[in-house]
Amino acid sequence: MSVSTELPISETFLSIQGEGVLTGVPSYFIRLSGCNLRCVWCDTPYASWKPEGEKRSIEHLAQTAAASGAGHVVVTGGEPMIFPAVETLCEALSARDLHITIETAGTVFRDVRCDLMSISPKLASSTPREGDQRDPGGSWRRLHEARRIDIGALQALLDRYPSRQLKFVACEVADLAEIEGLLSRLHGWRREEVLLMPEGVTPPSVDQRAWIARACIERGWRYCTRLHIDLFGHTRGT
Ligand code: SF4
């Protein structure tokens, strides 16, 4: 089967990495449109619940990324790993000496060229609620719940990518036990690779930051900010 030379793109933009170990690094973002999950709090519904955008040529995407002047490119979504052609995109970016971060929920393994694999497994609190108007009949609720954790895919990603981070969106204290349970089923990760990030599209409250920081201190994990939310609010293209 031939791999496409195009990818569905909802947006591309130059901004600053707002999350994770590369926070603060100027980066060119390529957001693929389409996702195999439907998080209830998804902050990019235009790439998941209602995927928007158009197909763009991989060569043109790579050229534009290189021309942006940023040395770092973030390939995000949606879920970039569901698209076989993401491998071609990353080859084209790497050929231009760009540092590549892939942001994935970790439900699909793909052997792709990447300098930082940013894995964000989705917890039970991400599952759409019964009666969600975006999901009449609940088919996405069931699919999301069945797909959101794939231990085989997560372990394969950890094994393949020595440069990685495990980033969790924390909604409530109960999430901590689920994260610990998940980590206990995986091996080879280091505590400092585990990042805990407050949920939300507004700056977190002091209380929210405090319990997350305490949880990180107790476990040797890292607190993860959302710098782009602090700087720009919840605005597309930032
Ligand atoms: S995995 Fe990411 S893009 Fe997909 S629904 Fe969840 S938050 Fe949105």
Coordinates of N, CA and C and ligand atoms in Angstrom, one line a residue:
M1 N 0.9 -1.2 0.0 CA 0.0 0.0 0.0 C 0.9 1.2 0.0
S2 N 0.6 2.2 -0.9 CA 1.5 3.4 -1.0 C 1.0 4.3 0.1
V3 N 2.0 5.0 0.7 CA 1.8 6.0 1.7 C 1.5 7.3 1.1
S4 N 0.5 8.1 1.6 CA 0.2 9.3 1.0 C 1.3 10.3 1.2
T5 N 1.4 11.3 0.2 CA 2.3 12.4 0.3 C 1.7 13.6 0.9
E6 N 0.5 13.4 1.4 CA -0.3 14.6 2.0 C -0.8 14.2 3.4
L7 N -1.1 15.1 4.2 CA -1.6 14.9 5.5 C -2.8 15.9 5.8
P8 N -3.8 15.5 6.5 CA -4.9 16.4 6.9 C -4.4 17.4 8.0
I9 N -4.4 18.6 7.7 CA -3.8 19.6 8.7 C -4.9 20.6 9.1
S10 N -5.0 20.8 10.5 CA -6.0 21.7 10.9 C -5.4 23.1 11.1
E11 N -4.1 23.1 11.4 CA -3.4 24.4 11.5 C -1.9 24.2 11.6
T12 N -1.2 25.3 11.2 CA 0.2 25.3 11.5 C 0.5 26.7 12.0
F13 N 1.5 26.8 12.9 CA 1.8 28.2 13.4 C 3.1 28.2 14.2
L14 N 3.7 29.3 14.3 CA 4.9 29.5 15.0 C 4.5 30.1 16.4
S15 N 5.0 29.4 17.4 CA 4.7 29.9 18.8 C 5.9 29.5 19.7
I16 N 5.5 29.3 21.0 CA 6.5 28.8 22.0 C 5.9 27.5 22.6
Q17 N 6.8 26.6 22.8 CA 6.3 25.3 23.4 C 5.9 25.7 24.8
G18 N 4.6 25.3 25.1 CA 4.0 25.7 26.4 C 4.1 24.6 27.4
E19 N 4.4 23.4 27.0 CA 4.3 22.2 27.9 C 5.5 21.4 27.9
G20 N 5.9 20.8 29.0 CA 6.9 19.7 29.0 C 8.3 20.2 29.1
V21 N 9.2 19.3 28.8 CA 10.6 19.6 29.1 C 11.2 20.6 28.2
L22 N 10.5 20.9 27.1 CA 11.0 22.0 26.2 C 10.2 23.3 26.3
T23 N 9.5 23.4 27.4 CA 8.8 24.6 27.7 C 9.6 25.9 27.4
G24 N 9.1 26.8 26.6 CA 9.8 28.0 26.4 C 10.6 28.1 25.1
V25 N 10.7 26.9 24.4 CA 11.5 26.9 23.2 C 10.6 27.3 22.0
P26 N 11.0 28.3 21.2 CA 10.3 28.7 20.1 C 10.1 27.5 19.1
S27 N 8.9 27.2 18.7 CA 8.6 26.0 17.9 C 7.6 26.3 16.9
Y28 N 7.7 25.5 15.8 CA 6.7 25.5 14.7 C 5.8 24.3 14.9
F29 N 4.5 24.6 15.0 CA 3.5 23.5 15.3 C 2.8 23.1 14.0
I30 N 2.7 21.8 13.9 CA 2.0 21.2 12.7 C 0.9 20.3 13.4
R31 N -0.3 20.8 13.3 CA -1.4 20.0 13.9 C -2.2 19.2 12.9
L32 N -2.1 17.9 13.0 CA -2.8 17.0 12.2 C -4.3 16.9 12.6
S33 N -5.1 16.8 11.7 CA -6.6 16.8 12.0 C -7.1 15.4 11.9
G34 N -7.6 14.9 13.1 CA -8.1 13.5 13.2 C -7.6 12.9 14.4
C35 N -8.5 12.1 15.2 CA -8.0 11.5 16.4 C -8.8 10.2 16.6
N36 N -8.2 9.2 17.2 CA -8.9 8.0 17.5 C -9.6 8.0 18.9
L37 N -9.4 9.1 19.6 CA -10.0 9.3 20.9 C -11.0 10.5 20.9
R38 N -11.7 10.7 22.0 CA -12.6 11.8 22.1 C -12.6 12.3 23.6
C39 N -11.5 12.9 24.0 CA -11.5 13.3 25.4 C -12.6 14.4 25.7
V40 N -13.2 14.2 26.9 CA -14.3 15.1 27.2 C -13.8 16.5 27.3
W41 N -12.6 16.7 27.7 CA -12.1 18.1 27.9 C -11.2 18.5 26.7
C42 N -11.2 17.8 25.6 CA -10.2 18.1 24.5 C -10.2 19.6 24.2
D43 N -9.0 20.1 24.2 CA -8.8 21.6 24.0 C -8.6 21.9 22.5
T44 N -8.6 20.8 21.7 CA -8.5 21.1 20.2 C -9.6 20.3 19.5
P45 N -10.9 20.6 19.8 CA -12.0 19.8 19.2 C -12.0 19.9 17.7
Y46 N -11.4 20.9 17.1 CA -11.3 21.1 15.7 C -10.4 20.1 15.0
A47 N -9.7 19.3 15.9 CA -8.8 18.2 15.4 C -9.2 16.9 15.9
S48 N -10.4 16.8 16.6 CA -10.8 15.5 17.1 C -12.4 15.4 17.0
W49 N -13.1 16.1 17.8 CA -14.6 15.9 17.8 C -15.1 16.4 16.4
K50 N -14.6 17.5 15.9 CA -15.1 17.9 14.6 C -13.8 18.3 13.8
P51 N -13.2 17.3 13.2 CA -11.9 17.6 12.5 C -12.1 18.5 11.3
E52 N -11.3 19.5 11.3 CA -11.4 20.6 10.3 C -10.0 20.6 9.5
G53 N -10.0 21.3 8.5 CA -8.7 21.5 7.8 C -8.7 20.9 6.4
E54 N -7.5 20.9 5.9 CA -7.4 20.4 4.5 C -6.1 19.6 4.3
K55 N -6.0 18.8 3.3 CA -4.8 18.1 3.0 C -3.7 19.0 2.5
R56 N -2.5 18.8 3.1 CA -1.4 19.6 2.6 C -0.2 18.7 2.3
S57 N 0.6 19.1 1.3 CA 1.7 18.3 0.9 C 2.8 18.3 2.0
I58 N 3.3 17.1 2.1 CA 4.3 16.9 3.2 C 5.6 17.7 2.8
E59 N 5.9 17.8 1.6 CA 7.1 18.5 1.2 C 6.9 20.0 1.5
H60 N 5.7 20.5 1.2 CA 5.4 21.9 1.5 C 5.4 22.2 3.0
L61 N 4.9 21.3 3.8 CA 4.9 21.4 5.2 C 6.3 21.5 5.8
A62 N 7.2 20.6 5.3 CA 8.6 20.6 5.8 C 9.3 21.9 5.4
Q63 N 9.0 22.3 4.1 CA 9.7 23.6 3.7 C 9.2 24.7 4.5
T64 N 7.9 24.8 4.8 CA 7.4 25.9 5.6 C 7.9 25.9 7.0
A65 N 8.0 24.7 7.6 CA 8.6 24.6 8.9 C 10.0 25.1 8.9
A66 N 10.8 24.7 8.0 CA 12.2 25.1 7.9 C 12.3 26.6 7.7
A67 N 11.4 27.1 6.9 CA 11.4 28.6 6.6 C 11.0 29.4 7.8
S68 N 10.3 28.8 8.8 CA 9.8 29.5 9.9 C 10.9 30.1 10.8
G69 N 12.1 29.5 10.7 CA 13.2 30.0 11.5 C 13.3 29.3 12.9
A70 N 12.3 28.5 13.2 CA 12.4 27.8 14.5 C 13.1 26.5 14.3
G71 N 14.0 26.2 15.2 CA 14.8 24.9 15.0 C 14.0 23.7 15.5
H72 N 12.9 24.0 16.2 CA 12.1 22.9 16.7 C 10.7 22.8 16.1
V73 N 10.3 21.6 15.8 CA 8.9 21.4 15.2 C 8.2 20.5 16.1
V74 N 6.9 20.8 16.4 CA 6.1 20.0 17.2 C 5.0 19.4 16.3
V75 N 5.0 18.1 16.2 CA 4.0 17.4 15.3 C 2.9 16.9 16.3
T76 N 1.7 17.5 16.2 CA 0.7 17.3 17.2 C -0.7 17.0 16.5
G77 N -1.7 17.0 17.3 CA -3.0 16.7 16.7 C -4.1 17.3 17.6
G78 N -5.2 16.5 17.6 CA -5.4 15.2 17.0 C -4.4 14.2 17.5
E79 N -4.4 13.1 16.8 CA -3.4 12.0 17.1 C -2.5 11.8 15.9
P80 N -1.3 12.3 15.8 CA -0.5 12.2 14.6 C -0.1 10.7 14.3
M81 N -0.1 9.9 15.3 CA 0.4 8.5 15.1 C -0.6 7.6 14.4
I82 N -1.8 8.1 14.2 CA -2.8 7.3 13.4 C -2.5 7.4 11.9
F83 N -1.7 8.3 11.5 CA -1.5 8.6 10.1 C -0.1 8.0 9.6
P84 N -0.2 6.9 8.8 CA 1.1 6.3 8.3 C 2.1 7.4 7.7
A85 N 1.5 8.4 7.0 CA 2.4 9.4 6.4 C 3.1 10.3 7.3
V86 N 2.8 10.2 8.6 CA 3.6 11.0 9.6 C 5.0 10.6 9.5
E87 N 5.3 9.3 9.2 CA 6.7 8.8 9.0 C 7.4 9.6 8.0
T88 N 6.7 9.8 6.8 CA 7.3 10.6 5.7 C 7.5 12.1 6.1
L89 N 6.6 12.6 6.8 CA 6.7 14.0 7.3 C 7.9 14.1 8.2
C90 N 8.1 13.2 9.1 CA 9.2 13.3 10.1 C 10.6 13.1 9.3
E91 N 10.6 12.3 8.3 CA 11.8 12.1 7.5 C 12.1 13.5 6.9
A92 N 11.1 14.1 6.3 CA 11.3 15.4 5.6 C 11.8 16.5 6.6
L93 N 11.2 16.5 7.8 CA 11.6 17.5 8.8 C 13.1 17.2 9.2
S94 N 13.4 15.9 9.5 CA 14.7 15.6 9.9 C 15.8 15.9 8.9
A95 N 15.4 15.7 7.6 CA 16.3 16.0 6.5 C 16.7 17.5 6.5
R96 N 15.9 18.3 7.2 CA 16.1 19.8 7.2 C 16.7 20.1 8.6
D97 N 17.2 19.1 9.3 CA 17.9 19.3 10.6 C 17.0 20.0 11.7
L98 N 15.7 19.7 11.6 CA 14.8 20.2 12.6 C 14.6 19.2 13.8
H99 N 14.6 19.8 15.0 CA 14.3 18.9 16.1 C 12.8 18.6 16.1
I100 N 12.5 17.3 16.3 CA 11.0 16.9 16.2 C 10.5 16.4 17.5
T101 N 9.4 17.0 18.0 CA 8.7 16.5 19.1 C 7.4 16.0 18.5
I102 N 7.0 14.7 18.9 CA 5.7 14.2 18.6 C 4.9 14.2 19.8
E103 N 3.7 14.7 19.7 CA 2.7 14.7 20.9 C 1.7 13.6 20.6
T104 N 1.6 12.6 21.4 CA 0.7 11.5 21.2 C 0.1 11.0 22.5
A105 N -1.1 10.4 22.3 CA -1.7 9.8 23.5 C -1.2 8.4 23.8
G106 N -0.3 7.9 22.9 CA 0.3 6.6 23.2 C -0.5 5.4 22.9
T107 N -1.5 5.5 22.1 CA -2.4 4.3 21.8 C -1.9 3.6 20.5
V108 N -1.0 4.2 19.8 CA -0.6 3.6 18.5 C 0.9 3.7 18.5
F109 N 1.6 2.5 18.2 CA 3.0 2.5 18.0 C 3.3 2.7 16.5
R110 N 4.4 3.5 16.3 CA 4.9 3.7 14.9 C 6.3 4.0 15.0
D111 N 7.1 3.4 14.1 CA 8.6 3.6 14.2 C 8.9 4.9 13.3
V112 N 9.0 6.0 14.0 CA 9.1 7.3 13.2 C 10.3 8.1 13.8
R113 N 10.9 8.9 12.9 CA 12.0 9.7 13.3 C 11.5 10.8 14.2
C114 N 12.1 10.9 15.4 CA 11.6 11.8 16.4 C 12.7 12.0 17.5
D115 N 12.8 13.3 17.9 CA 13.8 13.6 18.9 C 13.3 13.6 20.3
L116 N 12.0 13.8 20.5 CA 11.3 13.8 21.8 C 9.9 13.2 21.6
M117 N 9.7 12.0 22.2 CA 8.3 11.4 22.1 C 7.6 11.9 23.3
S118 N 6.6 12.7 23.2 CA 5.8 13.2 24.3 C 4.5 12.4 24.4
I119 N 4.5 11.6 25.4 CA 3.4 10.6 25.5 C 2.4 11.1 26.6
S120 N 1.2 11.2 26.2 CA 0.2 11.7 27.2 C -1.0 10.7 27.3
P121 N -0.8 9.7 28.1 CA -1.9 8.7 28.2 C -3.1 9.3 28.8
K122 N -4.2 8.9 28.4 CA -5.5 9.5 28.8 C -6.1 8.7 29.9
L123 N -6.5 9.4 31.0 CA -7.0 8.7 32.2 C -8.5 8.6 32.1
A124 N -9.1 7.9 33.1 CA -10.6 7.6 33.0 C -11.3 9.0 33.0
S125 N -10.8 10.0 33.7 CA -11.5 11.3 33.7 C -11.6 11.9 32.4
S126 N -10.9 11.4 31.3 CA -11.0 12.0 30.0 C -12.2 11.4 29.2
T127 N -12.8 10.3 29.7 CA -13.9 9.7 28.9 C -15.1 10.5 28.9
P128 N -15.7 10.7 27.7 CA -17.0 11.4 27.6 C -18.0 10.9 28.5
R129 N -18.8 11.8 29.1 CA -19.9 11.4 30.1 C -21.1 10.9 29.3
E130 N -21.9 10.1 30.0 CA -23.2 9.7 29.4 C -24.0 11.0 29.1
G131 N -24.6 11.0 28.0 CA -25.5 12.2 27.7 C -24.7 13.3 27.0
D132 N -23.4 13.2 26.8 CA -22.7 14.2 26.1 C -23.3 14.5 24.7
Q133 N -23.7 15.7 24.5 CA -24.5 16.0 23.3 C -23.7 15.8 22.0
R134 N -22.3 15.8 22.1 CA -21.5 15.5 21.0 C -21.5 14.1 20.6
D135 N -22.0 13.2 21.5 CA -21.9 11.8 21.3 C -23.2 11.1 21.5
P136 N -24.2 11.4 20.7 CA -25.5 10.8 20.9 C -25.4 9.3 20.7
G137 N -25.9 8.5 21.6 CA -25.8 7.0 21.5 C -24.6 6.5 22.2
G138 N -23.6 7.3 22.5 CA -22.5 6.9 23.3 C -21.5 6.1 22.6
S139 N -21.4 6.0 21.3 CA -20.5 5.2 20.6 C -19.0 5.7 20.9
W140 N -18.8 7.0 20.9 CA -17.5 7.5 21.1 C -17.0 7.2 22.6
R141 N -18.0 7.3 23.5 CA -17.7 7.0 24.9 C -17.1 5.6 25.0
R142 N -17.8 4.6 24.3 CA -17.3 3.2 24.4 C -16.0 3.1 23.7
L143 N -15.9 3.7 22.5 CA -14.6 3.5 21.8 C -13.4 4.1 22.6
H144 N -13.7 5.3 23.1 CA -12.7 6.0 23.8 C -12.2 5.2 25.0
E145 N -13.1 4.6 25.8 CA -12.8 3.9 26.9 C -12.0 2.6 26.5
A146 N -12.4 2.0 25.4 CA -11.7 0.8 25.0 C -10.3 1.1 24.4
R147 N -10.1 2.3 23.9 CA -8.8 2.6 23.2 C -7.8 3.4 24.1
R148 N -8.3 4.0 25.1 CA -7.4 5.1 25.7 C -6.1 4.6 26.3
I149 N -6.1 3.3 26.7 CA -4.8 2.8 27.3 C -4.5 1.5 26.5
D150 N -3.3 1.5 25.9 CA -2.9 0.3 25.2 C -1.4 0.0 25.8
I151 N -1.4 -0.9 26.7 CA -0.1 -1.1 27.4 C 1.0 -1.5 26.4
G152 N 0.7 -2.4 25.4 CA 1.6 -2.8 24.4 C 2.2 -1.6 23.6
A153 N 1.3 -0.7 23.2 CA 1.8 0.5 22.5 C 2.6 1.4 23.3
L154 N 2.2 1.6 24.6 CA 2.9 2.5 25.5 C 4.3 1.9 25.7
Q155 N 4.4 0.6 26.0 CA 5.7 0.0 26.3 C 6.6 0.1 25.1
A156 N 6.0 -0.2 23.9 CA 6.8 -0.1 22.7 C 7.4 1.3 22.4
L157 N 6.6 2.3 22.7 CA 7.1 3.7 22.6 C 8.2 3.9 23.6
L158 N 8.0 3.5 24.8 CA 9.1 3.7 25.8 C 10.4 3.0 25.4
D159 N 10.2 1.8 24.9 CA 11.4 1.0 24.5 C 12.1 1.6 23.3
R160 N 11.3 2.2 22.4 CA 11.9 2.7 21.1 C 12.5 4.1 21.2
Y161 N 12.0 4.9 22.1 CA 12.4 6.3 22.2 C 13.0 6.6 23.5
P162 N 14.4 6.7 23.6 CA 15.0 7.0 24.8 C 14.8 8.4 25.3
S163 N 14.5 9.3 24.3 CA 14.1 10.6 24.7 C 12.6 10.8 24.7
R164 N 12.0 10.8 25.9 CA 10.6 10.8 26.0 C 10.1 11.5 27.2
Q165 N 8.8 11.8 27.3 CA 8.2 12.3 28.5 C 6.8 11.7 28.6
L166 N 6.4 11.4 29.8 CA 5.1 10.8 30.1 C 4.3 11.9 30.8
K167 N 3.4 12.5 30.0 CA 2.7 13.7 30.5 C 1.2 13.4 30.8
F168 N 0.8 13.7 32.0 CA -0.5 13.3 32.5 C -1.3 14.6 32.8
V169 N -2.5 14.7 32.3 CA -3.4 15.8 32.6 C -4.1 15.4 33.9
A170 N -4.0 16.1 35.0 CA -4.6 15.8 36.3 C -5.8 16.7 36.5
C171 N -6.9 16.0 36.6 CA -8.2 16.7 36.9 C -8.5 16.7 38.4
E172 N -8.2 15.6 39.0 CA -8.6 15.4 40.4 C -7.6 14.5 41.1
V173 N -7.7 14.5 42.5 CA -6.7 13.8 43.3 C -6.8 12.3 42.9
A174 N -8.0 11.8 42.6 CA -8.2 10.4 42.3 C -7.4 10.0 41.1
D175 N -7.0 10.9 40.3 CA -6.2 10.6 39.1 C -4.9 10.0 39.5
L176 N -4.4 10.4 40.6 CA -3.0 9.9 41.0 C -2.9 8.4 41.1
A177 N -3.9 7.8 41.8 CA -3.8 6.3 41.9 C -3.9 5.7 40.6
E178 N -4.7 6.2 39.7 CA -4.7 5.6 38.3 C -3.4 5.8 37.6
I179 N -2.7 6.9 37.7 CA -1.4 7.1 37.1 C -0.4 6.1 37.7
E180 N -0.4 6.0 39.0 CA 0.5 5.0 39.6 C 0.2 3.6 39.2
G181 N -1.0 3.3 39.1 CA -1.4 1.9 38.6 C -0.9 1.7 37.2
L182 N -1.1 2.7 36.4 CA -0.6 2.5 35.0 C 0.9 2.4 34.9
L183 N 1.6 3.3 35.6 CA 3.1 3.2 35.6 C 3.6 1.9 36.1
S184 N 2.9 1.3 37.1 CA 3.3 0.0 37.6 C 3.2 -1.1 36.6
R185 N 2.5 -0.9 35.5 CA 2.4 -1.9 34.4 C 3.4 -1.7 33.3
L186 N 4.2 -0.6 33.4 CA 5.2 -0.2 32.4 C 6.5 -0.3 33.1
H187 N 7.6 -0.5 32.3 CA 8.9 -0.6 32.8 C 9.9 0.3 32.0
G188 N 11.0 0.7 32.6 CA 12.0 1.4 31.9 C 11.9 2.9 32.0
W189 N 10.8 3.4 32.6 CA 10.7 4.9 32.7 C 11.4 5.4 34.0
R190 N 11.7 6.6 34.0 CA 12.3 7.3 35.1 C 11.3 8.3 35.7
R191 N 11.5 8.5 37.1 CA 10.5 9.3 37.7 C 10.4 10.7 37.2
E192 N 11.6 11.2 36.8 CA 11.7 12.6 36.3 C 11.1 12.7 34.9
E193 N 10.8 11.6 34.3 CA 10.1 11.6 32.9 C 8.6 11.7 33.1
V194 N 8.1 11.7 34.3 CA 6.7 11.7 34.5 C 6.3 13.2 34.8
L195 N 5.4 13.7 34.0 CA 5.0 15.1 34.2 C 3.5 15.2 34.6
L196 N 3.2 16.0 35.5 CA 1.8 16.2 35.9 C 1.4 17.6 35.6
M197 N 0.3 17.7 34.8 CA -0.1 19.0 34.3 C -1.6 19.3 34.7
P198 N -1.9 20.5 35.2 CA -3.3 20.8 35.5 C -4.2 20.8 34.3
E199 N -5.4 20.3 34.4 CA -6.4 20.3 33.3 C -7.0 21.7 33.2
G200 N -7.3 22.1 32.0 CA -8.0 23.4 31.9 C -7.5 24.3 30.8
V201 N -8.4 25.2 30.4 CA -7.9 26.1 29.3 C -7.8 27.5 29.9
T202 N -7.8 27.6 31.2 CA -7.6 28.9 31.9 C -6.4 28.6 32.9
P203 N -5.7 29.7 33.3 CA -4.6 29.5 34.2 C -5.2 28.8 35.5
P204 N -4.5 27.7 36.0 CA -5.0 27.0 37.2 C -5.0 27.9 38.4
S205 N -5.9 27.5 39.3 CA -6.0 28.2 40.6 C -4.8 27.9 41.5
V206 N -4.6 28.6 42.5 CA -3.5 28.4 43.4 C -3.7 27.0 44.1
D207 N -4.9 26.7 44.4 CA -5.2 25.4 45.1 C -4.9 24.2 44.1
Q208 N -5.3 24.4 42.8 CA -5.0 23.3 41.8 C -3.5 23.1 41.6
R209 N -2.8 24.2 41.5 CA -1.3 24.1 41.4 C -0.7 23.5 42.6
A210 N -1.2 23.8 43.8 CA -0.6 23.3 45.0 C -0.7 21.8 45.2
W211 N -1.9 21.2 44.9 CA -2.0 19.8 45.1 C -1.2 19.0 44.1
I212 N -1.2 19.6 42.9 CA -0.4 18.9 41.9 C 1.1 19.0 42.2
A213 N 1.6 20.2 42.7 CA 3.0 20.3 43.0 C 3.3 19.4 44.2
R214 N 2.4 19.3 45.2 CA 2.6 18.4 46.3 C 2.8 16.9 45.8
A215 N 1.9 16.5 44.9 CA 1.9 15.2 44.4 C 3.2 14.9 43.7
C216 N 3.8 15.9 43.0 CA 5.0 15.8 42.3 C 6.2 15.6 43.3
I217 N 6.2 16.5 44.3 CA 7.2 16.4 45.3 C 7.3 15.0 46.0
E218 N 6.1 14.5 46.3 CA 6.0 13.2 47.0 C 6.5 12.1 46.2
R219 N 6.4 12.2 44.8 CA 6.7 11.1 43.9 C 7.9 11.2 43.1
G220 N 8.5 12.4 43.1 CA 9.7 12.7 42.3 C 9.3 12.9 40.8
W221 N 8.0 13.3 40.6 CA 7.6 13.6 39.2 C 7.9 15.1 39.0
R222 N 7.6 15.6 37.8 CA 7.8 17.0 37.4 C 6.4 17.7 37.3
Y223 N 6.4 18.9 37.8 CA 5.2 19.8 37.6 C 5.3 20.3 36.2
C224 N 4.2 20.3 35.5 CA 4.2 20.8 34.1 C 3.3 22.0 34.0
T225 N 3.8 23.1 33.5 CA 3.0 24.3 33.4 C 2.3 24.2 32.0
R226 N 1.5 25.2 31.7 CA 0.9 25.5 30.4 C 1.2 26.9 30.1
L227 N 2.5 27.1 29.7 CA 2.9 28.5 29.5 C 2.1 29.3 28.4
H228 N 1.7 28.5 27.4 CA 0.9 29.2 26.3 C -0.4 29.7 26.8
I229 N -1.0 29.0 27.8 CA -2.3 29.4 28.4 C -2.0 30.7 29.2
D230 N -0.9 30.7 30.0 CA -0.6 31.9 30.8 C -0.3 33.1 29.9
L231 N 0.3 32.9 28.8 CA 0.7 34.0 27.9 C -0.4 34.5 27.0
F232 N -1.1 33.5 26.4 CA -2.0 33.9 25.3 C -3.4 33.5 25.6
G233 N -3.7 32.8 26.7 CA -5.1 32.3 26.9 C -5.3 31.1 26.0
H234 N -6.6 30.7 25.9 CA -6.9 29.6 25.1 C -7.3 30.1 23.7
T235 N -6.2 30.3 22.9 CA -6.4 30.9 21.6 C -5.8 30.1 20.5
R236 N -6.5 29.9 19.5 CA -6.0 29.1 18.4 C -4.7 29.7 17.8
G237 N -3.8 28.9 17.4 CA -2.6 29.4 16.7 C -1.5 29.9 17.7
T238 N -1.7 29.5 19.0 CA -0.6 29.8 19.9 C -0.1 28.6 20.6
Ligands
SF4_1 S1 -6.2 12.6 22.4 FE1 -5.7 14.7 22.3 S2 -6.7 15.5 20.4 FE2 -7.5 13.4 20.8 S3 -9.4 13.9 21.9 FE3 -7.8 13.6 23.5 S4 -7.0 15.7 23.9 FE4 -8.2 15.8 21.9

